[in-house]
Amino acid sequence: MRFLFPIGLMFTLAYLAHGEVGVLVGLAVLASVLMIGAMSMPRPNSGYSSLETVNPHLWEKIQELTKKLGLKNVKVYVLDAYIPNAYSFMRNVVLSLGLFEILHEDEIVAITAHELGHIKNRDTILFPLLAYLRIFSFMMSFAILALSGSLIIFMLSISLYLWYELERSSYLKSREFKADDVAVRILNVPLSLKRALEELKYYEDLMSQVKKHALPGIEPALERKPPEKTYWTPSFLFLPTHPSYDDRIFRIISFIEANETRRKHSN
């Protein structure tokens, strides 16, 4: 977890800026960010419908996956949203109605398996924490400036923030690959995850072309903010947190072929 190094050095800078008071200020900022972040975590509301009620057949298939992973008390919801999307928080998986418009049932199961992989790997706890540390490191840069009054120390703190962003981006991408690995291992049709990603990539490319050429239409704007955030995040700097579809598809194919090769040799 290399992303913790710049956070630790941020506290070191706070100490250099104002001794123990600087460290106490850092702890106060961190505690405040964590508290506000915890309060902003999503909670199922009227826009969420239980998959068990909406599609009992699909729910049974997903229950088989949770049993394979040894997960209990996992809930799956369908969100009344047009844009295809899936995410997880705590022990909940959310699938947008848009997914059901472009994916087949086995592909929706595959996407859900990926989100279950996040739950199994405890990413639903880790990802929000990384977002809160992102906010903390940004805010601490200005707190350190106020404590020290030194432009040099401020620039060092900004450098630590940028370092954290790079480490965070790299780490989150690796967790996406790990969730894919979990999904491929538990799916009855591992290639269904590949097909789902290909379909989502096609949809995303199609929509980006419509946006690029400014064509008239009734499609909702892709950049429109959802009414509820999955967790509190700043928007002042953005680095990709997901690997490309092509990288994920290539890795899934390689993973499946490697498993097939091992199975043939074992027989």
Coordinates of N, CA, C and O in Angstrom, one line a residue, residues 51 55 57-58 61-62 84 95-113 187 189 191-200:
L51 N -33.7 -6.7 -6.3 CA -33.6 -7.6 -7.4 C -34.4 -8.8 -7.1 O -35.0 -9.4 -8.1
N55 N -36.6 -9.4 -10.3 CA -36.3 -10.5 -11.2 C -35.8 -11.7 -10.3 O -34.6 -11.9 -10.1
H57 N -35.6 -14.9 -10.8 CA -34.8 -15.8 -11.5 C -33.3 -15.4 -11.5 O -32.4 -16.2 -11.2
L58 N -33.1 -14.1 -11.8 CA -31.7 -13.6 -11.8 C -31.2 -13.6 -10.4 O -30.0 -13.8 -10.2
K61 N -29.6 -16.9 -9.5 CA -28.3 -17.1 -10.1 C -27.2 -16.3 -9.3 O -26.1 -16.9 -9.1
I62 N -27.6 -15.1 -8.9 CA -26.6 -14.3 -8.1 C -26.4 -14.9 -6.7 O -25.2 -14.9 -6.2
P84 N -26.2 2.8 -18.3 CA -25.7 1.6 -17.8 C -24.6 1.8 -16.8 O -23.7 2.5 -17.0
L95 N -27.4 -2.3 -9.6 CA -27.4 -2.4 -11.1 C -28.4 -1.4 -11.6 O -29.6 -1.4 -11.2
S96 N -28.0 -0.6 -12.6 CA -29.0 0.4 -13.2 C -29.9 -0.3 -14.2 O -29.5 -1.3 -14.8
L97 N -31.0 0.3 -14.4 CA -32.0 -0.3 -15.4 C -31.3 -0.3 -16.8 O -31.6 -1.1 -17.6
G98 N -30.4 0.7 -17.0 CA -29.7 0.8 -18.3 C -29.0 -0.5 -18.7 O -28.8 -0.8 -19.8
L99 N -28.4 -1.2 -17.7 CA -27.7 -2.4 -17.9 C -28.6 -3.5 -18.6 O -28.2 -4.2 -19.4
F100 N -29.9 -3.5 -18.1 CA -30.8 -4.5 -18.6 C -31.2 -4.2 -20.0 O -31.8 -5.1 -20.7
E101 N -31.0 -3.0 -20.5 CA -31.3 -2.6 -21.8 C -30.3 -3.1 -22.8 O -30.6 -3.3 -24.0
I102 N -29.0 -3.2 -22.4 CA -28.0 -3.5 -23.4 C -27.3 -4.9 -23.1 O -26.5 -5.3 -24.0
L103 N -27.5 -5.5 -22.0 CA -26.8 -6.7 -21.7 C -27.8 -7.9 -21.6 O -28.9 -7.7 -21.2
H104 N -27.3 -9.1 -21.9 CA -28.1 -10.3 -21.7 C -28.0 -10.7 -20.2 O -27.1 -10.2 -19.5
E105 N -28.8 -11.7 -19.9 CA -28.9 -12.1 -18.5 C -27.5 -12.6 -17.9 O -27.1 -12.2 -16.8
D106 N -26.8 -13.4 -18.7 CA -25.6 -14.0 -18.2 C -24.5 -12.9 -18.1 O -23.6 -13.0 -17.3
E107 N -24.6 -11.8 -18.9 CA -23.7 -10.7 -18.9 C -24.0 -9.9 -17.6 O -23.0 -9.4 -17.0
I108 N -25.2 -9.7 -17.3 CA -25.6 -9.0 -16.0 C -25.1 -9.8 -14.8 O -24.5 -9.2 -13.9
V109 N -25.2 -11.1 -14.9 CA -24.6 -11.9 -13.8 C -23.1 -11.7 -13.7 O -22.6 -11.6 -12.6
A110 N -22.5 -11.6 -14.9 CA -21.0 -11.4 -14.9 C -20.6 -10.1 -14.2 O -19.7 -10.0 -13.5
I111 N -21.3 -9.0 -14.6 CA -21.1 -7.7 -14.0 C -21.3 -7.7 -12.5 O -20.5 -7.2 -11.7
T112 N -22.4 -8.4 -12.1 CA -22.6 -8.6 -10.7 C -21.5 -9.3 -10.0 O -21.1 -9.0 -8.8
A113 N -21.0 -10.4 -10.6 CA -19.9 -11.2 -10.1 C -18.7 -10.3 -9.8 O -18.0 -10.4 -8.9
L187 N -17.8 -17.7 -12.2 CA -18.8 -17.7 -13.2 C -18.9 -19.0 -13.9 O -17.8 -19.6 -14.2
V189 N -19.9 -19.3 -16.9 CA -19.5 -19.0 -18.3 C -18.5 -17.8 -18.1 O -18.9 -16.6 -18.2
L191 N -16.4 -16.3 -20.0 CA -16.3 -15.4 -21.1 C -17.5 -14.4 -21.1 O -17.5 -13.4 -21.9
S192 N -18.5 -14.6 -20.3 CA -19.6 -13.7 -20.3 C -19.2 -12.3 -19.7 O -19.8 -11.3 -20.1
L193 N -18.2 -12.3 -18.9 CA -17.6 -11.0 -18.4 C -17.0 -10.3 -19.5 O -17.1 -9.1 -19.7
K194 N -16.2 -11.0 -20.4 CA -15.6 -10.4 -21.5 C -16.7 -9.8 -22.5 O -16.5 -8.7 -22.9
R195 N -17.7 -10.6 -22.7 CA -18.8 -10.1 -23.6 C -19.5 -8.8 -23.0 O -19.8 -7.9 -23.7
A196 N -19.7 -8.8 -21.7 CA -20.3 -7.7 -21.0 C -19.4 -6.5 -21.2 O -19.9 -5.4 -21.5
L197 N -18.1 -6.6 -21.0 CA -17.2 -5.5 -21.1 C -17.2 -5.0 -22.5 O -17.1 -3.7 -22.8
E198 N -17.2 -5.9 -23.5 CA -17.2 -5.5 -24.9 C -18.5 -4.7 -25.2 O -18.4 -3.7 -26.0
E199 N -19.6 -5.1 -24.7 CA -20.9 -4.4 -25.0 C -20.9 -3.0 -24.3 O -21.3 -2.0 -24.9
L200 N -20.3 -2.9 -23.1 CA -20.3 -1.6 -22.4 C -19.3 -0.7 -23.1 O -19.6 0.5 -23.2

